[in-house]
Tab-separated table of N, CA and C in Angstrom:
chain	number	residue	atom	x	y	z
M	1	MET	N	56.278	-2.976	28.181
M	1	MET	CA	56.903	-2.419	27.023
M	1	MET	C	56.147	-3.006	25.791
M	2	VAL	N	55.823	-2.091	24.913
M	2	VAL	CA	55.207	-2.574	23.566
M	2	VAL	C	56.192	-2.978	22.635
M	3	LYS	N	56.031	-4.156	21.979
M	3	LYS	CA	56.993	-4.595	20.912
M	3	LYS	C	56.470	-4.129	19.598
M	4	ILE	N	57.391	-3.649	18.827
M	4	ILE	CA	57.084	-3.218	17.534
M	4	ILE	C	58.024	-3.950	16.524
M	5	ILE	N	57.436	-4.500	15.533
M	5	ILE	CA	58.275	-5.215	14.488
M	5	ILE	C	58.918	-4.147	13.594
M	6	ALA	N	60.204	-4.251	13.430
M	6	ALA	CA	60.965	-3.272	12.669
M	6	ALA	C	60.446	-3.009	11.242
M	7	SER	N	60.035	-4.070	10.632
M	7	SER	CA	59.488	-3.873	9.281
M	7	SER	C	58.302	-3.004	9.194
M	8	LYS	N	57.508	-2.900	10.267
M	8	LYS	CA	56.309	-2.085	10.404
M	8	LYS	C	56.692	-0.586	10.417
M	9	LEU	N	57.905	-0.277	10.812
M	9	LEU	CA	58.386	1.118	10.878
M	9	LEU	C	58.734	1.678	9.494
M	10	ARG	N	59.073	0.811	8.559
M	10	ARG	CA	59.466	1.292	7.230
M	10	ARG	C	58.361	2.206	6.635
M	11	ASP	N	58.821	3.356	6.181
M	11	ASP	CA	58.034	4.360	5.577
M	11	ASP	C	57.002	5.087	6.546
M	12	VAL	N	57.236	4.909	7.838
M	12	VAL	CA	56.433	5.691	8.785
M	12	VAL	C	56.974	7.147	8.803
M	13	GLU	N	56.130	8.132	8.839
M	13	GLU	CA	56.536	9.483	8.697
M	13	GLU	C	57.150	9.934	10.094
M	14	LEU	N	58.150	10.795	9.930
M	14	LEU	CA	58.850	11.428	11.170
M	14	LEU	C	58.508	12.869	11.188
M	15	ILE	N	57.923	13.415	12.301
M	15	ILE	CA	57.582	14.753	12.425
M	15	ILE	C	58.056	15.176	13.839
M	16	THR	N	58.633	16.433	13.829
M	16	THR	CA	59.151	16.961	15.137
M	16	THR	C	57.878	17.424	16.009
M	17	ASP	N	58.226	17.556	17.245
M	17	ASP	CA	57.184	18.025	18.195
M	17	ASP	C	56.762	19.440	17.951
M	18	THR	N	57.526	20.193	17.028
M	18	THR	CA	57.133	21.492	16.610
M	18	THR	C	56.484	21.542	15.225
M	19	GLY	N	56.180	20.382	14.669
M	19	GLY	CA	55.466	20.256	13.481
M	19	GLY	C	56.301	20.190	12.195
M	20	ILE	N	57.517	20.105	12.191
M	20	ILE	CA	58.345	19.952	11.051
M	20	ILE	C	58.386	18.592	10.465
M	21	ARG	N	58.004	18.461	9.224
M	21	ARG	CA	58.102	17.091	8.566
M	21	ARG	C	59.453	16.822	8.175
M	22	LEU	N	60.031	15.726	8.813
M	22	LEU	CA	61.469	15.355	8.565
M	22	LEU	C	61.663	14.423	7.402
M	23	GLY	N	60.716	13.433	7.364
M	23	GLY	CA	60.790	12.407	6.271
M	23	GLY	C	60.158	11.135	6.693
M	24	TRP	N	60.677	10.037	6.119
M	24	TRP	CA	60.118	8.740	6.410
M	24	TRP	C	61.236	7.716	6.770
M	25	VAL	N	60.915	6.810	7.656
M	25	VAL	CA	61.925	5.861	8.094
M	25	VAL	C	62.396	5.009	6.872
M	26	TYR	N	63.672	4.936	6.714
M	26	TYR	CA	64.243	4.174	5.642
M	26	TYR	C	64.907	2.919	6.217
M	27	ASP	N	65.625	3.050	7.396
M	27	ASP	CA	66.291	1.966	7.914
M	27	ASP	C	66.610	2.333	9.433
M	28	LEU	N	67.196	1.349	10.134
M	28	LEU	CA	67.608	1.498	11.511
M	28	LEU	C	69.036	1.093	11.649
M	29	SER	N	69.803	1.746	12.477
M	29	SER	CA	71.199	1.399	12.717
M	29	SER	C	71.343	0.858	14.106
M	30	PHE	N	71.995	-0.251	14.274
M	30	PHE	CA	72.125	-0.946	15.555
M	30	PHE	C	73.540	-1.029	16.003
M	31	ASP	N	73.695	-1.110	17.318
M	31	ASP	CA	74.968	-1.416	17.936
M	31	ASP	C	75.180	-2.939	17.757
M	32	GLU	N	76.266	-3.272	17.024
M	32	GLU	CA	76.515	-4.716	16.864
M	32	GLU	C	76.681	-5.571	18.063
M	33	GLU	N	77.245	-4.988	19.178
M	33	GLU	CA	77.553	-5.731	20.306
M	33	GLU	C	76.255	-5.829	21.270
M	34	THR	N	75.552	-4.707	21.422
M	34	THR	CA	74.410	-4.747	22.361
M	34	THR	C	73.103	-5.033	21.731
M	35	GLY	N	72.996	-4.741	20.348
M	35	GLY	CA	71.703	-4.840	19.712
M	35	GLY	C	70.863	-3.653	19.833
M	36	ASP	N	71.323	-2.617	20.539
M	36	ASP	CA	70.507	-1.435	20.746
M	36	ASP	C	70.342	-0.641	19.474
M	37	ILE	N	69.214	-0.089	19.226
M	37	ILE	CA	69.009	0.804	18.078
M	37	ILE	C	69.631	2.132	18.461
M	38	LEU	N	70.517	2.623	17.535
M	38	LEU	CA	71.217	3.847	17.802
M	38	LEU	C	70.610	4.975	17.009
M	39	VAL	N	70.236	4.721	15.755
M	39	VAL	CA	69.847	5.820	14.864
M	39	VAL	C	68.734	5.335	13.954
M	40	ILE	N	67.849	6.251	13.715
M	40	ILE	CA	66.801	6.026	12.688
M	40	ILE	C	67.376	6.719	11.401
M	41	VAL	N	67.493	5.944	10.383
M	41	VAL	CA	67.925	6.474	9.066
M	41	VAL	C	66.663	6.823	8.339
M	42	ALA	N	66.543	8.082	7.875
M	42	ALA	CA	65.343	8.530	7.295
M	42	ALA	C	65.543	9.173	5.879
M	43	GLU	N	64.663	8.848	4.971
M	43	GLU	CA	64.664	9.651	3.721
M	43	GLU	C	64.045	10.948	3.966
M	44	PRO	N	64.772	12.059	3.697
M	44	PRO	CA	64.243	13.391	4.036
M	44	PRO	C	62.991	13.809	3.164
M	45	ASP	N	62.106	14.621	3.803
M	45	ASP	CA	61.002	15.138	3.120
M	45	ASP	C	61.558	16.062	2.039
M	46	GLU	N	60.958	16.087	0.818
M	46	GLU	CA	61.494	16.838	-0.291
M	46	GLU	C	61.561	18.355	-0.008
M	47	ASP	N	60.778	18.831	0.902
M	47	ASP	CA	60.742	20.196	1.206
M	47	ASP	C	61.701	20.655	2.418
M	48	LEU	N	62.375	19.623	3.055
M	48	LEU	CA	63.296	19.871	4.140
M	48	LEU	C	64.703	20.298	3.710
M	49	ASP	N	65.125	21.357	4.161
M	49	ASP	CA	66.498	21.790	3.912
M	49	ASP	C	67.474	20.997	4.845
M	50	THR	N	68.146	20.050	4.290
M	50	THR	CA	68.923	19.085	5.126
M	50	THR	C	70.268	19.654	5.447
M	51	SER	N	70.635	20.884	5.061
M	51	SER	CA	71.932	21.417	5.252
M	51	SER	C	72.330	21.453	6.685
M	52	GLU	N	71.442	21.570	7.626
M	52	GLU	CA	71.745	21.712	9.014
M	52	GLU	C	71.622	20.388	9.802
M	53	PHE	N	71.078	19.378	9.138
M	53	PHE	CA	70.849	18.125	9.723
M	53	PHE	C	72.031	17.148	9.553
M	54	VAL	N	72.221	16.222	10.455
M	54	VAL	CA	73.272	15.247	10.324
M	54	VAL	C	72.709	14.266	9.326
M	55	THR	N	73.536	14.024	8.244
M	55	THR	CA	73.147	13.076	7.198
M	55	THR	C	74.295	12.047	6.912
M	56	ASP	N	73.995	11.029	6.258
M	56	ASP	CA	75.010	10.055	5.886
M	56	ASP	C	75.500	10.480	4.439
M	57	HIS	N	76.433	9.703	3.841
M	57	HIS	CA	76.989	9.974	2.548
M	57	HIS	C	75.960	9.893	1.443
M	58	GLU	N	74.779	9.381	1.612
M	58	GLU	CA	73.800	9.357	0.604
M	58	GLU	C	72.707	10.468	0.811
M	59	GLY	N	72.884	11.235	1.808
M	59	GLY	CA	71.968	12.351	2.054
M	59	GLY	C	70.819	11.896	2.947
M	60	LEU	N	70.786	10.758	3.505
M	60	LEU	CA	69.759	10.273	4.425
M	60	LEU	C	69.968	10.897	5.736
M	61	LEU	N	68.849	11.279	6.474
M	61	LEU	CA	68.933	11.828	7.826
M	61	LEU	C	69.338	10.809	8.834
M	62	LEU	N	70.133	11.169	9.807
M	62	LEU	CA	70.501	10.275	10.842
M	62	LEU	C	69.880	10.873	12.181
M	63	ILE	N	68.848	10.243	12.689
M	63	ILE	CA	68.165	10.761	13.855
M	63	ILE	C	68.386	9.820	15.031
M	64	PRO	N	68.975	10.378	16.033
M	64	PRO	CA	69.265	9.494	17.229
M	64	PRO	C	67.980	8.983	17.824
M	65	VAL	N	67.973	7.684	18.173
M	65	VAL	CA	66.822	7.109	18.791
M	65	VAL	C	66.407	7.729	20.131
M	66	SER	N	67.324	8.389	20.759
M	66	SER	CA	67.050	9.019	21.980
M	66	SER	C	66.123	10.316	21.804
M	67	ALA	N	66.002	10.720	20.537
M	67	ALA	CA	65.136	11.854	20.229
M	67	ALA	C	63.655	11.455	20.040
M	68	VAL	N	63.364	10.182	19.963
M	68	VAL	CA	61.997	9.699	19.706
M	68	VAL	C	61.163	9.938	20.968
M	69	LYS	N	60.062	10.677	20.758
M	69	LYS	CA	59.103	10.939	21.845
M	69	LYS	C	57.932	9.855	21.849
M	70	SER	N	57.518	9.527	20.676
M	70	SER	CA	56.404	8.553	20.594
M	70	SER	C	56.350	7.859	19.233
M	71	ILE	N	55.884	6.700	19.180
M	71	ILE	CA	55.657	5.999	17.959
M	71	ILE	C	54.298	5.531	17.836
M	72	GLY	N	53.623	5.886	16.734
M	72	GLY	CA	52.214	5.442	16.450
M	72	GLY	C	52.095	5.559	14.891
M	73	GLU	N	51.051	6.246	14.506
M	73	GLU	CA	50.775	6.379	13.069
M	73	GLU	C	51.941	7.173	12.446
M	74	VAL	N	52.580	8.025	13.299
M	74	VAL	CA	53.794	8.760	12.884
M	74	VAL	C	54.724	8.652	14.070
M	75	ILE	N	56.005	8.948	13.763
M	75	ILE	CA	56.966	9.013	14.866
M	75	ILE	C	57.231	10.476	15.234
M	76	ILE	N	57.045	10.829	16.477
M	76	ILE	CA	57.291	12.161	16.942
M	76	ILE	C	58.687	12.231	17.448
M	77	ILE	N	59.383	13.272	16.983
M	77	ILE	CA	60.842	13.498	17.366
M	77	ILE	C	60.864	14.768	18.251
M	78	ASP	N	61.583	14.633	19.327
M	78	ASP	CA	61.865	15.767	20.190
M	78	ASP	C	62.829	16.689	19.471
M	79	SER	N	62.410	17.872	19.118
M	79	SER	CA	63.252	18.805	18.360
M	79	SER	C	64.477	19.212	19.217
M	80	GLY	N	64.327	19.259	20.503
M	80	GLY	CA	65.457	19.651	21.387
M	80	GLY	C	66.538	18.603	21.490
M	81	LYS	N	66.210	17.350	21.138
M	81	LYS	CA	67.270	16.283	21.164
M	81	LYS	C	67.676	15.879	19.741
M	82	LEU	N	67.144	16.589	18.773
M	82	LEU	CA	67.515	16.246	17.382
M	82	LEU	C	68.892	16.731	17.079
M	83	ALA	N	69.745	15.905	16.577
M	83	ALA	CA	71.121	16.204	16.239
M	83	ALA	C	71.138	17.081	15.042
M	84	VAL	N	71.583	18.322	15.153
M	84	VAL	CA	71.780	19.219	14.009
M	84	VAL	C	73.236	19.738	13.976
M	85	LYS	N	73.733	20.000	12.802
M	85	LYS	CA	75.162	20.333	12.681
M	85	LYS	C	75.532	21.552	13.493
M	86	SER	N	74.598	22.560	13.653
M	86	SER	CA	75.062	23.759	14.430
M	86	SER	C	75.202	23.384	15.876
M	87	LYS	N	74.383	22.462	16.429
M	87	LYS	CA	74.617	22.005	17.837
M	87	LYS	C	75.896	21.279	17.938
M	88	LEU	N	76.272	20.411	17.020
M	88	LEU	CA	77.416	19.628	17.044
M	88	LEU	C	78.641	20.509	16.957
M	89	ARG	N	78.554	21.546	16.123
M	89	ARG	CA	79.739	22.462	16.093
M	89	ARG	C	79.964	23.213	17.389
M	90	ARG	N	78.751	23.588	18.048
M	90	ARG	CA	78.809	24.325	19.269
M	90	ARG	C	79.439	23.389	20.350
M	91	VAL	N	79.018	22.075	20.407
M	91	VAL	CA	79.528	21.179	21.373
M	91	VAL	C	80.999	20.948	21.175
M	92	GLY	N	81.497	20.864	19.917
M	92	GLY	CA	82.843	20.682	19.562
M	92	GLY	C	83.710	21.934	20.007
M	93	THR	N	83.133	23.109	19.732
M	93	THR	CA	83.804	24.340	20.160
M	93	THR	C	83.949	24.413	21.656
M	94	ILE	N	82.880	24.161	22.386
M	94	ILE	CA	82.875	24.188	23.808
M	94	ILE	C	83.935	23.151	24.386
M	95	LYS	N	83.906	21.913	23.854
M	95	LYS	CA	84.935	20.916	24.304
M	95	LYS	C	86.338	21.386	24.023
M	96	ARG	N	86.579	21.972	22.889
M	96	ARG	CA	87.919	22.493	22.510
M	96	ARG	C	88.326	23.601	23.433
M	97	ARG	N	87.423	24.519	23.791
M	97	ARG	CA	87.767	25.595	24.667
M	97	ARG	C	88.021	25.084	26.101
M	98	LEU	N	87.242	24.098	26.601
M	98	LEU	CA	87.542	23.511	27.889
M	98	LEU	C	88.884	22.879	27.944
M	99	THR	N	89.169	22.149	26.851
M	99	THR	CA	90.455	21.485	26.780
M	99	THR	C	91.678	22.499	26.835
M	100	GLU	N	91.430	23.603	26.095
M	100	GLU	CA	92.443	24.674	26.118
M	100	GLU	C	92.618	25.239	27.456
M	101	GLU	N	91.474	25.542	28.068
M	101	GLU	CA	91.542	26.175	29.471
M	101	GLU	C	92.241	25.261	30.467
M	102	GLU	N	91.914	23.884	30.390
M	102	GLU	CA	92.569	22.929	31.213
M	102	GLU	C	94.072	22.940	31.021
M	103	SER	N	94.414	22.937	29.765
M	103	SER	CA	95.926	22.994	29.384
M	103	SER	C	96.560	24.234	29.996
M	104	ARG	N	95.972	25.426	29.891
M	104	ARG	CA	96.570	26.589	30.450
M	104	ARG	C	96.621	26.561	31.961
M	105	THR	N	95.557	25.980	32.606
M	105	THR	CA	95.521	25.926	33.996
M	105	THR	C	96.535	24.935	34.582
M	106	LEU	N	96.716	23.821	33.891
M	106	LEU	CA	97.740	22.766	34.419
M	106	LEU	C	99.094	23.267	33.968
M	107	GLY	N	99.247	23.952	32.890
M	107	GLY	CA	100.523	24.380	32.508
M	107	GLY	C	101.130	25.582	33.251
M	108	GLY	N	100.314	26.228	33.990
M	108	GLY	CA	100.838	27.267	34.791
M	108	GLY	C	100.191	28.593	34.618
């Protein structure tokens, strides 16, 4: 495993595997108990429409570390694993429907 100093990641560009420029690393979010990196917090590219991306209260992108394909001169993000609001809405809708179906099935 290659070790990378977190401070070296600051301002590294994030690009999806489909060529979309997301922005630049601003910070990292860690799990306090395990120390695992959970999310890359990124300053969005000025040309990026962030309306469909998951952002924090300051408008910074929240990119799950599980979406990282590679780290080098740039960080490549797997667009299929990138958290976007439309995917999250679909997942929420699917979970709600499953719960409703379970309730109907159990209820008779």
